[in-house]
mmCIF file of C-alpha atoms in Angstrom:
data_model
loop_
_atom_site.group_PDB
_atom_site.id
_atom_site.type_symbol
_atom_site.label_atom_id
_atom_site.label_comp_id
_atom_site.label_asym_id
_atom_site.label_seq_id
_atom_site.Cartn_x
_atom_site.Cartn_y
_atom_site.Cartn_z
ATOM 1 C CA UNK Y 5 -43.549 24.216 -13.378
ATOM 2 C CA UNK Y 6 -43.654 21.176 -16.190
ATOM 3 C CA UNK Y 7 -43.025 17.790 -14.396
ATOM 4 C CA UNK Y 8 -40.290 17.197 -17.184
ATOM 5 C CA UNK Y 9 -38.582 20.232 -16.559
ATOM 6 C CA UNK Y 10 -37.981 19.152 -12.745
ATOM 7 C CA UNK Y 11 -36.876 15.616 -13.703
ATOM 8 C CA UNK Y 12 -34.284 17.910 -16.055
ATOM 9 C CA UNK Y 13 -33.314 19.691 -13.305
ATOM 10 C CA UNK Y 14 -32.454 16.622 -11.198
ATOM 11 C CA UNK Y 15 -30.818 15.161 -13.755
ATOM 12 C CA UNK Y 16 -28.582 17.860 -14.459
ATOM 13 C CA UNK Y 17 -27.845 18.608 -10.468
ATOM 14 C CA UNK Y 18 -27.038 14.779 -10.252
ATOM 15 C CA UNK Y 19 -24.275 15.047 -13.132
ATOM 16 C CA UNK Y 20 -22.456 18.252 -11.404
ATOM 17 C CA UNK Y 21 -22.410 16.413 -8.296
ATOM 18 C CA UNK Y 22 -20.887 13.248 -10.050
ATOM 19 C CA UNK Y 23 -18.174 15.952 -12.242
ATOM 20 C CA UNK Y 24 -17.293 17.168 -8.932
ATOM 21 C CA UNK Y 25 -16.571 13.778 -7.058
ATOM 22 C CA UNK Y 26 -14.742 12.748 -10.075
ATOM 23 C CA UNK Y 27 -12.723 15.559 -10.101
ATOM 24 C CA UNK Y 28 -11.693 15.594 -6.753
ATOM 25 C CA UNK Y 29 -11.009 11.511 -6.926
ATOM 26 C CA UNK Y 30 -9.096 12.319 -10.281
ATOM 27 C CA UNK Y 31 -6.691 14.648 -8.189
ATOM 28 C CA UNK Y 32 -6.468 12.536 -5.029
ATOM 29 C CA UNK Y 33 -5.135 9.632 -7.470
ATOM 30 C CA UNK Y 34 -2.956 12.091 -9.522
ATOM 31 C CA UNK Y 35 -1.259 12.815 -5.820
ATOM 32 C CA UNK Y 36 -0.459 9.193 -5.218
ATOM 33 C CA UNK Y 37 1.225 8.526 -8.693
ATOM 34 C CA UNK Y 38 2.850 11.458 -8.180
ATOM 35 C CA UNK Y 39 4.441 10.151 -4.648
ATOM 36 C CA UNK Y 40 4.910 7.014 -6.506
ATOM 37 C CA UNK Y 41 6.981 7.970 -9.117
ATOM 38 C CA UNK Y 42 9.242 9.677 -6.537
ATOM 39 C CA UNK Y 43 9.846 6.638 -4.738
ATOM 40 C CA UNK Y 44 10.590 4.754 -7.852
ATOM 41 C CA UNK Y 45 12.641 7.168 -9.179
ATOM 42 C CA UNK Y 46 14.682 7.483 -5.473
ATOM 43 C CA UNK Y 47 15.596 3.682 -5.478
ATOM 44 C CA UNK Y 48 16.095 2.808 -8.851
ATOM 45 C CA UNK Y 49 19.685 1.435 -9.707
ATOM 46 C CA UNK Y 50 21.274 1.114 -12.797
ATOM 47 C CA UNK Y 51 22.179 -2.605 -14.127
ATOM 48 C CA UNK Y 52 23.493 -4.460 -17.209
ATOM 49 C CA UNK Y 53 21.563 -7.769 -18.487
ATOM 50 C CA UNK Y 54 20.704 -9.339 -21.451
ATOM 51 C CA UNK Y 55 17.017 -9.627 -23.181
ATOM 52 C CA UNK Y 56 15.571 -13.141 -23.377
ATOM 53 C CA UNK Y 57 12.005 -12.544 -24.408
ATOM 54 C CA UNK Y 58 9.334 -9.831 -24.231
ATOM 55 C CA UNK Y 59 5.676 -10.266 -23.947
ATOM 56 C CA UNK Y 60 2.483 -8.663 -22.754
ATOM 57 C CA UNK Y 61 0.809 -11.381 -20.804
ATOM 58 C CA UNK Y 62 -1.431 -11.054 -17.988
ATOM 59 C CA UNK Y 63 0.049 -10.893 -14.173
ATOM 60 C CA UNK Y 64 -1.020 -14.456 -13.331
ATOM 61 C CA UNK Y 65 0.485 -16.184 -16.013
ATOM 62 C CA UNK Y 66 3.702 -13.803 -16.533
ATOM 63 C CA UNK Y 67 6.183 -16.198 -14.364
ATOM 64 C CA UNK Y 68 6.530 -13.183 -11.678
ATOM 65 C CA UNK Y 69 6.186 -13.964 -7.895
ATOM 66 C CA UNK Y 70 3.631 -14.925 -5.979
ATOM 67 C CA UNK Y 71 4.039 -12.134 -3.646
ATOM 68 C CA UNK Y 72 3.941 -9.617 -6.648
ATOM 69 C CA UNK Y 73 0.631 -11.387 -7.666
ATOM 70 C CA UNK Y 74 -1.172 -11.458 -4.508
ATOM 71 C CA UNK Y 75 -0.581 -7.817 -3.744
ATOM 72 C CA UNK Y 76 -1.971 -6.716 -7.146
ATOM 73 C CA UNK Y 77 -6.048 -5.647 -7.219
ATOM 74 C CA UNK Y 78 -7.950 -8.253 -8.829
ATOM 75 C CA UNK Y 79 -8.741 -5.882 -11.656
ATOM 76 C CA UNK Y 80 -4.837 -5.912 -12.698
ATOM 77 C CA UNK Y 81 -4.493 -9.492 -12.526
ATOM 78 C CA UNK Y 82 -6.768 -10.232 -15.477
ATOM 79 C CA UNK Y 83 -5.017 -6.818 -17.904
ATOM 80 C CA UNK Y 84 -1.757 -7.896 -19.624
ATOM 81 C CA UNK Y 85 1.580 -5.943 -18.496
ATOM 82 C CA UNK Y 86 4.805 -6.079 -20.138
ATOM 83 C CA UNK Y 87 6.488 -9.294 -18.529
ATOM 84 C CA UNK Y 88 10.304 -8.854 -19.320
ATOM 85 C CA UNK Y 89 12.468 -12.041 -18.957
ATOM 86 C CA UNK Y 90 16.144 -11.281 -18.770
ATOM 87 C CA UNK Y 91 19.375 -12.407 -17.636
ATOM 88 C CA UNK Y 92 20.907 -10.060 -14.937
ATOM 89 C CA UNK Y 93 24.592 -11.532 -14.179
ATOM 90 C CA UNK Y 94 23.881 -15.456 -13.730
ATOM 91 C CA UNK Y 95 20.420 -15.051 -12.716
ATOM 92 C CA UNK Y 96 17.345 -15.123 -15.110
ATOM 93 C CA UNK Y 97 14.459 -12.650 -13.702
ATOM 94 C CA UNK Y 98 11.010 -11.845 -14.972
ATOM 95 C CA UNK Y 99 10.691 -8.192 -14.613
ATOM 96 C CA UNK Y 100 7.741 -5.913 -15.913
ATOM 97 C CA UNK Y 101 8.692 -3.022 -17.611
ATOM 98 C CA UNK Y 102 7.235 0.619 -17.814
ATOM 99 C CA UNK Y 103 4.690 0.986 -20.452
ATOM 100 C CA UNK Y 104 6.465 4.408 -22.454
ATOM 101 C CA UNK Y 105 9.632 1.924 -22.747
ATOM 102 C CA UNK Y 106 8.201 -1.437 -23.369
ATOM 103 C CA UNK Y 107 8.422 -0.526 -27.374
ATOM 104 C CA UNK Y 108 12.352 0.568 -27.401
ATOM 105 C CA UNK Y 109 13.441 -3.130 -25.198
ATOM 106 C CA UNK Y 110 15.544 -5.238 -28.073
ATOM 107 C CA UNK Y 111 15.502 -9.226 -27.242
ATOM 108 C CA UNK Y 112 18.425 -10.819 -27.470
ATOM 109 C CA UNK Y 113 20.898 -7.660 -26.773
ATOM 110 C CA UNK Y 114 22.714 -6.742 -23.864
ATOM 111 C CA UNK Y 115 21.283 -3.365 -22.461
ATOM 112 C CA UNK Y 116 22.085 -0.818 -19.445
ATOM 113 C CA UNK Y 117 18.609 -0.843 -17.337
ATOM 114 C CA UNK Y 118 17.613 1.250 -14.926
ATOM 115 C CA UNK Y 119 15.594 -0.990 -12.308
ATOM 116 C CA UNK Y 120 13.746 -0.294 -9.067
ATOM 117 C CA UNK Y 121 13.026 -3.786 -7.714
ATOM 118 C CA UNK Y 122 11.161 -5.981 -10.665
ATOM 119 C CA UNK Y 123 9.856 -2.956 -12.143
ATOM 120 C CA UNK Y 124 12.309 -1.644 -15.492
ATOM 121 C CA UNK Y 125 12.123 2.272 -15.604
ATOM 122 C CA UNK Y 126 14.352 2.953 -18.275
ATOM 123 C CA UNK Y 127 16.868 1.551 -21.162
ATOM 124 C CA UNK Y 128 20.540 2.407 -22.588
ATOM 125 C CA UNK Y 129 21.997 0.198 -25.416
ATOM 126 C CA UNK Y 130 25.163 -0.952 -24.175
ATOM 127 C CA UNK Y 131 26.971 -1.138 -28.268
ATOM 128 C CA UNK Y 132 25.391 2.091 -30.021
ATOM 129 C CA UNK Y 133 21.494 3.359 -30.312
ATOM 130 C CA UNK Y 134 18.529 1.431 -29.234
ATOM 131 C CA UNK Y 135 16.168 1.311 -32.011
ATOM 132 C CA UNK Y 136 13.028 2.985 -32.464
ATOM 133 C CA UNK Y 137 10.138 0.894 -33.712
ATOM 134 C CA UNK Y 138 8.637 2.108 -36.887
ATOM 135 C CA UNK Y 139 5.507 4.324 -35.471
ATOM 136 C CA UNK Y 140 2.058 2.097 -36.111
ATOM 137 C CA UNK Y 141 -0.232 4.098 -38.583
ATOM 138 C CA UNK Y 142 -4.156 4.903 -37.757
ATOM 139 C CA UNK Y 143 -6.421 3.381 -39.666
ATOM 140 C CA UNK Y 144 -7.146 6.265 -41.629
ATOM 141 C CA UNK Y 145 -3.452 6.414 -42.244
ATOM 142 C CA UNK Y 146 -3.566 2.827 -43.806
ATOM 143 C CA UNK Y 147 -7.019 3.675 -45.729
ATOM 144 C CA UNK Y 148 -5.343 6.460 -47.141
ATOM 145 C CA UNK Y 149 -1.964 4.845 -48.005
ATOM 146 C CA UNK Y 150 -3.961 2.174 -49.545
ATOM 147 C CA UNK Y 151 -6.203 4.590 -51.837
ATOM 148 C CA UNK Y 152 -2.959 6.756 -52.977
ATOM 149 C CA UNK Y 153 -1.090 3.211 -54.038
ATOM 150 C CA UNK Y 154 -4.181 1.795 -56.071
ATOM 151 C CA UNK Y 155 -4.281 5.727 -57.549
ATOM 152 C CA UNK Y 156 -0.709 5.661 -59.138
ATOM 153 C CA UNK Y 157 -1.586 2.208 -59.879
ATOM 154 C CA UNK Y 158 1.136 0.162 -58.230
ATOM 155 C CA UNK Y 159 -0.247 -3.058 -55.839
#
């Protein structure tokens, strides 16, 4: 047998054995968002408060507690999360909200929140519909919108 034939083989034996492990490690972690989510969803309470201000900062400078800081991995600390500040009854809280409803918060409205802990799970508008953001277009969506307005000849 070629020498470069083996060193394919071991190659290719190597990368099973590394689609395996991540598969299994993919469905261990799958399992403990899962349980997560439950628990979340089990104590979260439902709460009126205004919007201040909402901003994607990262966890050591969003304002949150200590506590909240030091139990985070040191990975998370330097990514930005949605930092929420808002006025629930006379107290003003920083709160980070869920990533799917970040997008839908309005500042400076009075909402119905659904909270478990700091953590914001979902929204209600209090007076009428919470509004949707316009969607963000890919760039091929811009290119393309760009190309048809210079073709009818409008700028």
């Amino acid at each position: 047998m070629p020498t470069w034939l083996i060193v394919m083989l071991i190659i290719l034996v190597i990368m099973i054995a590394a689609f395996v492990a991540l598969y299994f490690y993919g469905k261990r972690l799958e399992k403990r968002q899962a349980e997560q989510e439950e628990q979340i969803q089990a104590s979260k309470q439902t709460t009126s408060m205004l919007i201040i201000d909402k901003k994607r900062l990262p966890l050591n400078k969003s304002g949150l507690p200590q506590v909240v800081i030091d139990q985070a991995p040191k990975l998370m600390r330097r990514n930005k999360v949605p930092v929420v500040k808002a006025k629930v009854g006379p107290r003003i809280m920083t709160m980070v909200a869920d990533e799917k409803i970040f997008d839908l918060i309005p500042v400076k409205k009075e909402v119905k929140a659904e909270v478990s802990g700091i953590y914001i799970v979902g929204i209600r508008g209090i007076h009428g519909k919470l509004e949707a953001p316009p969607e963000k277009l890919t760039r091929w969506q811009r290119f393309r919108k760009k190309i048809l307005t210079r073709a009818s000849g409008g700028r």
